[in-house]
mmCIF file of C-alpha atoms and ligand atoms in Angstrom:
data_model
loop_
_atom_site.group_PDB
_atom_site.id
_atom_site.type_symbol
_atom_site.label_atom_id
_atom_site.label_comp_id
_atom_site.label_asym_id
_atom_site.label_seq_id
_atom_site.Cartn_x
_atom_site.Cartn_y
_atom_site.Cartn_z
ATOM 1 C CA UNK T 16 0.062 -0.144 -0.035
ATOM 2 C CA UNK T 17 2.961 2.468 -0.167
ATOM 3 C CA UNK T 18 2.709 6.197 -1.682
ATOM 4 C CA UNK T 19 3.316 6.162 -5.560
ATOM 5 C CA UNK T 20 4.891 9.508 -5.278
ATOM 6 C CA UNK T 21 5.898 9.806 -8.865
ATOM 7 C CA UNK T 22 5.082 7.492 -12.322
ATOM 8 C CA UNK T 23 8.071 7.657 -15.208
ATOM 9 C CA UNK T 24 7.457 6.856 -18.557
ATOM 10 C CA UNK T 25 9.117 4.040 -20.390
ATOM 11 C CA UNK T 26 8.998 1.959 -23.608
ATOM 12 C CA UNK T 27 10.242 -1.524 -24.019
ATOM 13 C CA UNK T 28 10.020 -2.268 -28.474
ATOM 14 C CA UNK T 29 10.201 -5.986 -29.534
ATOM 15 C CA UNK T 30 11.461 -5.977 -33.112
ATOM 16 C CA UNK T 31 9.034 -9.548 -35.136
ATOM 17 C CA UNK T 32 10.730 -9.916 -38.265
ATOM 18 C CA UNK T 33 8.864 -12.772 -39.976
ATOM 19 C CA UNK T 34 8.945 -15.872 -37.314
ATOM 20 C CA UNK T 35 12.138 -14.149 -35.403
ATOM 21 C CA UNK T 36 12.059 -12.017 -32.372
ATOM 22 C CA UNK T 37 14.883 -9.522 -31.604
ATOM 23 C CA UNK T 38 15.802 -9.557 -27.985
ATOM 24 C CA UNK T 39 18.743 -7.644 -25.702
ATOM 25 C CA UNK T 40 20.582 -8.169 -23.095
ATOM 26 C CA UNK T 41 20.581 -5.529 -21.016
ATOM 27 C CA UNK T 42 24.564 -4.780 -20.376
ATOM 28 C CA UNK T 43 23.668 -1.987 -17.545
ATOM 29 C CA UNK T 44 21.567 -0.121 -15.104
ATOM 30 C CA UNK T 45 18.214 -1.362 -14.293
ATOM 31 C CA UNK T 46 17.665 -5.193 -16.174
ATOM 32 C CA UNK T 47 21.360 -5.602 -16.201
ATOM 33 C CA UNK T 48 21.913 -9.224 -17.160
ATOM 34 C CA UNK T 49 18.084 -9.804 -18.183
ATOM 35 C CA UNK T 50 17.003 -10.197 -21.952
ATOM 36 C CA UNK T 51 14.491 -7.601 -22.709
ATOM 37 C CA UNK T 52 13.183 -5.385 -25.361
ATOM 38 C CA UNK T 53 14.358 -2.062 -26.287
ATOM 39 C CA UNK T 54 13.497 1.041 -24.354
ATOM 40 C CA UNK T 55 14.533 3.343 -21.548
ATOM 41 C CA UNK T 56 13.183 6.753 -20.072
ATOM 42 C CA UNK T 57 10.548 8.881 -22.040
ATOM 43 C CA UNK T 58 12.429 12.839 -22.605
ATOM 44 C CA UNK T 59 9.716 15.875 -22.054
ATOM 45 C CA UNK T 60 10.355 17.303 -25.557
ATOM 46 C CA UNK T 61 9.043 13.800 -27.610
ATOM 47 C CA UNK T 62 6.076 11.806 -27.207
ATOM 48 C CA UNK T 63 6.227 8.143 -26.289
ATOM 49 C CA UNK T 64 6.241 6.246 -29.624
ATOM 50 C CA UNK T 65 8.998 8.717 -30.701
ATOM 51 C CA UNK T 66 10.787 7.788 -27.760
ATOM 52 C CA UNK T 67 10.490 3.705 -28.390
ATOM 53 C CA UNK T 68 11.799 5.137 -32.211
ATOM 54 C CA UNK T 69 14.614 6.911 -30.065
ATOM 55 C CA UNK T 70 16.000 4.647 -27.860
ATOM 56 C CA UNK T 71 15.734 1.586 -30.401
ATOM 57 C CA UNK T 72 18.246 3.868 -32.524
ATOM 58 C CA UNK T 73 20.453 4.282 -29.449
ATOM 59 C CA UNK T 74 20.482 0.886 -28.366
ATOM 60 C CA UNK T 75 20.555 -1.593 -31.779
ATOM 61 C CA UNK T 76 21.809 0.912 -33.927
ATOM 62 C CA UNK T 77 18.410 0.247 -36.027
ATOM 63 C CA UNK T 78 15.294 2.313 -37.103
ATOM 64 C CA UNK T 79 11.847 1.138 -37.155
ATOM 65 C CA UNK T 80 9.072 3.692 -38.805
ATOM 66 C CA UNK T 81 5.198 1.043 -38.196
ATOM 67 C CA UNK T 82 5.369 0.659 -34.676
ATOM 68 C CA UNK T 83 2.501 -0.165 -33.112
ATOM 69 C CA UNK T 84 1.266 0.238 -29.447
ATOM 70 C CA UNK T 85 0.198 -3.245 -27.521
ATOM 71 C CA UNK T 86 0.353 -2.872 -24.090
ATOM 72 C CA UNK T 87 0.967 -0.769 -20.791
ATOM 73 C CA UNK T 88 2.398 -2.014 -17.724
ATOM 74 C CA UNK T 89 2.964 -0.536 -14.496
ATOM 75 C CA UNK T 90 5.887 -1.681 -12.491
ATOM 76 C CA UNK T 91 6.559 -0.846 -9.023
ATOM 77 C CA UNK T 92 8.632 -1.848 -6.646
ATOM 78 C CA UNK T 93 8.255 -2.471 -2.512
ATOM 79 C CA UNK T 94 10.402 0.644 -0.931
ATOM 80 C CA UNK T 95 10.945 3.017 -4.309
ATOM 81 C CA UNK T 96 8.562 5.806 -4.555
ATOM 82 C CA UNK T 97 8.514 6.352 -8.157
ATOM 83 C CA UNK T 98 6.472 3.710 -10.752
ATOM 84 C CA UNK T 99 7.645 2.973 -13.810
ATOM 85 C CA UNK T 100 4.695 3.492 -16.858
ATOM 86 C CA UNK T 101 5.938 1.085 -19.692
ATOM 87 C CA UNK T 102 4.716 1.056 -22.500
ATOM 88 C CA UNK T 103 5.037 -2.071 -24.966
ATOM 89 C CA UNK T 104 5.382 -1.502 -28.918
ATOM 90 C CA UNK T 105 5.983 -3.933 -31.876
ATOM 91 C CA UNK T 106 7.313 -2.980 -34.843
ATOM 92 C CA UNK T 107 7.291 -5.541 -37.959
ATOM 93 C CA UNK T 108 10.498 -3.896 -39.947
ATOM 94 C CA UNK T 109 13.817 -2.069 -39.668
ATOM 95 C CA UNK T 110 16.290 -0.451 -41.721
ATOM 96 C CA UNK T 111 19.909 0.166 -41.198
ATOM 97 C CA UNK T 112 22.443 -2.693 -39.648
ATOM 98 C CA UNK T 113 21.944 -4.102 -36.408
ATOM 99 C CA UNK T 114 24.991 -3.391 -33.754
ATOM 100 C CA UNK T 115 25.380 -3.887 -29.989
ATOM 101 C CA UNK T 116 25.510 -0.382 -28.036
ATOM 102 C CA UNK T 117 26.810 0.183 -24.241
ATOM 103 C CA UNK T 118 23.768 -1.047 -22.882
ATOM 104 C CA UNK T 119 22.182 -3.745 -25.201
ATOM 105 C CA UNK T 120 23.696 -7.090 -27.278
ATOM 106 C CA UNK T 121 20.989 -7.960 -29.778
ATOM 107 C CA UNK T 122 19.874 -11.344 -30.427
ATOM 108 C CA UNK T 123 17.377 -12.903 -32.537
ATOM 109 C CA UNK T 124 15.512 -15.733 -31.217
ATOM 110 C CA UNK T 125 12.923 -18.270 -32.710
ATOM 111 C CA UNK T 126 9.238 -16.135 -31.654
ATOM 112 C CA UNK T 127 8.095 -19.344 -29.822
ATOM 113 C CA UNK T 128 7.141 -19.204 -26.452
ATOM 114 C CA UNK T 129 9.818 -22.300 -26.034
ATOM 115 C CA UNK T 130 13.091 -20.534 -28.027
ATOM 116 C CA UNK T 131 12.060 -17.400 -25.610
ATOM 117 C CA UNK T 132 14.500 -17.226 -22.654
ATOM 118 C CA UNK T 133 12.214 -16.417 -19.935
ATOM 119 C CA UNK T 134 14.745 -18.189 -17.168
ATOM 120 C CA UNK T 135 17.131 -14.560 -17.657
ATOM 121 C CA UNK T 136 14.438 -11.950 -18.112
ATOM 122 C CA UNK T 137 12.081 -9.895 -15.436
ATOM 123 C CA UNK T 138 9.736 -12.432 -13.712
ATOM 124 C CA UNK T 139 6.622 -10.869 -15.009
ATOM 125 C CA UNK T 140 7.458 -11.692 -18.308
ATOM 126 C CA UNK T 141 6.333 -15.127 -19.222
ATOM 127 C CA UNK T 142 2.669 -13.683 -18.054
ATOM 128 C CA UNK T 143 2.400 -11.042 -20.621
ATOM 129 C CA UNK T 144 4.243 -12.905 -23.284
ATOM 130 C CA UNK T 145 1.345 -15.325 -24.631
ATOM 131 C CA UNK T 146 -0.766 -11.618 -25.532
ATOM 132 C CA UNK T 147 2.212 -10.257 -27.387
ATOM 133 C CA UNK T 148 2.120 -13.408 -29.129
ATOM 134 C CA UNK T 149 -1.566 -13.195 -29.729
ATOM 135 C CA UNK T 150 -1.620 -9.518 -30.796
ATOM 136 C CA UNK T 151 -3.599 -8.434 -28.261
ATOM 137 C CA UNK T 152 -3.147 -5.098 -26.207
ATOM 138 C CA UNK T 153 -3.072 -5.590 -22.460
ATOM 139 C CA UNK T 154 -3.051 -3.471 -19.380
ATOM 140 C CA UNK T 155 -1.319 -4.537 -16.055
ATOM 141 C CA UNK T 156 0.372 -3.664 -12.673
ATOM 142 C CA UNK T 157 3.168 -5.549 -10.990
ATOM 143 C CA UNK T 158 4.280 -5.045 -7.346
ATOM 144 C CA UNK T 159 7.691 -6.674 -7.760
ATOM 145 C CA UNK T 160 9.577 -6.879 -4.409
ATOM 146 C CA UNK T 161 12.525 -3.665 -4.559
ATOM 147 C CA UNK T 162 14.841 -6.271 -2.528
ATOM 148 C CA UNK T 163 14.663 -8.944 -4.534
ATOM 149 C CA UNK T 164 13.651 -8.175 -8.105
ATOM 150 C CA UNK T 165 12.336 -11.814 -9.313
ATOM 151 C CA UNK T 166 9.650 -12.286 -6.790
ATOM 152 C CA UNK T 167 6.153 -10.897 -7.835
ATOM 153 C CA UNK T 168 4.862 -9.456 -4.403
ATOM 154 C CA UNK T 169 0.905 -9.092 -6.323
ATOM 155 C CA UNK T 170 -0.114 -8.646 -9.760
ATOM 156 C CA UNK T 171 -3.131 -7.866 -12.532
ATOM 157 C CA UNK T 172 -3.236 -7.850 -16.385
ATOM 158 C CA UNK T 173 -6.184 -7.746 -18.179
ATOM 159 C CA UNK T 174 -6.528 -7.808 -22.336
ATOM 160 C CA UNK T 175 -8.055 -4.742 -23.243
ATOM 161 C CA UNK T 176 -9.924 -2.814 -26.785
ATOM 162 C CA UNK T 177 -7.857 -0.262 -27.014
ATOM 163 C CA UNK T 178 -4.873 1.983 -24.826
HETATM 164 P P1 6OG G 203 16.443 1.910 -18.910
HETATM 165 O O1 6OG G 203 16.881 2.155 -17.680
HETATM 166 O O2 6OG G 203 17.268 1.423 -20.004
HETATM 167 O O3 6OG G 203 14.842 1.679 -18.760
HETATM 168 N N1 6OG G 203 11.400 -2.776 -17.705
HETATM 169 C C1 6OG G 203 11.121 -4.005 -17.763
HETATM 170 N N2 6OG G 203 10.886 -4.166 -18.469
HETATM 171 C C2 6OG G 203 10.009 -5.781 -17.996
HETATM 172 N N3 6OG G 203 9.877 -6.895 -19.300
HETATM 173 N N4 6OG G 203 9.675 -6.095 -16.833
HETATM 174 C C3 6OG G 203 10.200 -5.127 -16.081
HETATM 175 O O4 6OG G 203 9.466 -5.622 -14.967
HETATM 176 C C4 6OG G 203 10.510 -3.984 -15.645
HETATM 177 N N5 6OG G 203 10.879 -2.888 -15.217
HETATM 178 C C5 6OG G 203 11.378 -2.189 -16.207
HETATM 179 C C6 6OG G 203 11.682 -0.375 -19.007
HETATM 180 C C7 6OG G 203 14.853 0.420 -18.409
HETATM 181 C C8 6OG G 203 14.272 -0.536 -18.711
HETATM 182 O O5 6OG G 203 13.795 -1.807 -18.530
HETATM 183 C C9 6OG G 203 12.030 -1.906 -18.825
HETATM 184 C C10 6OG G 203 12.666 -0.083 -20.167
HETATM 185 O O6 6OG G 203 12.664 -0.667 -20.981
HETATM 186 C C11 6OG G 203 9.992 -5.470 -13.651
HETATM 187 O O7 6OG G 203 16.252 3.674 -18.924
#
């Protein structure tokens, strides 16, 4: 029942190309050592979508154009006053050359639940990845133990008509 003093906007983008999905191994900061989509904080002078596209360019060197928002997840860590409102995007195509950055090591995975490395991802991801795969929009809120980030203390997650 902690007070949320503020909510910061984040993006997280998954590039899906044919039968493959691009994940990045986070090399530093929040989520270090975990596979995830690409993203980060939205800046004040940009839209959320612009932020998603910018982060993809910064972290993997590529340009994505047609991005579609598929989910909004709020992450609350116990003992931390700031919640992360994370907007999840899907992109289907890209241009440019994929590169490793200081933040991310990119790698293609077969786009099937069996091939996704959930053991080395945030522990909420396996709960909402089925929506990603079904192309079903979703909204959720996850309470995560701030001292043990592998533990989910509570969650709500629902499919929605629109975001
Ligand atoms: P930077 O520190 O790189 O932004 N993020 C999460 N992603 C998933 N899948 N699950 C979580 O469960 C997450 N918590 C944070 C949002 C952090 C990046 O990490 C994502 C951003 O894309 C708790 O600026």
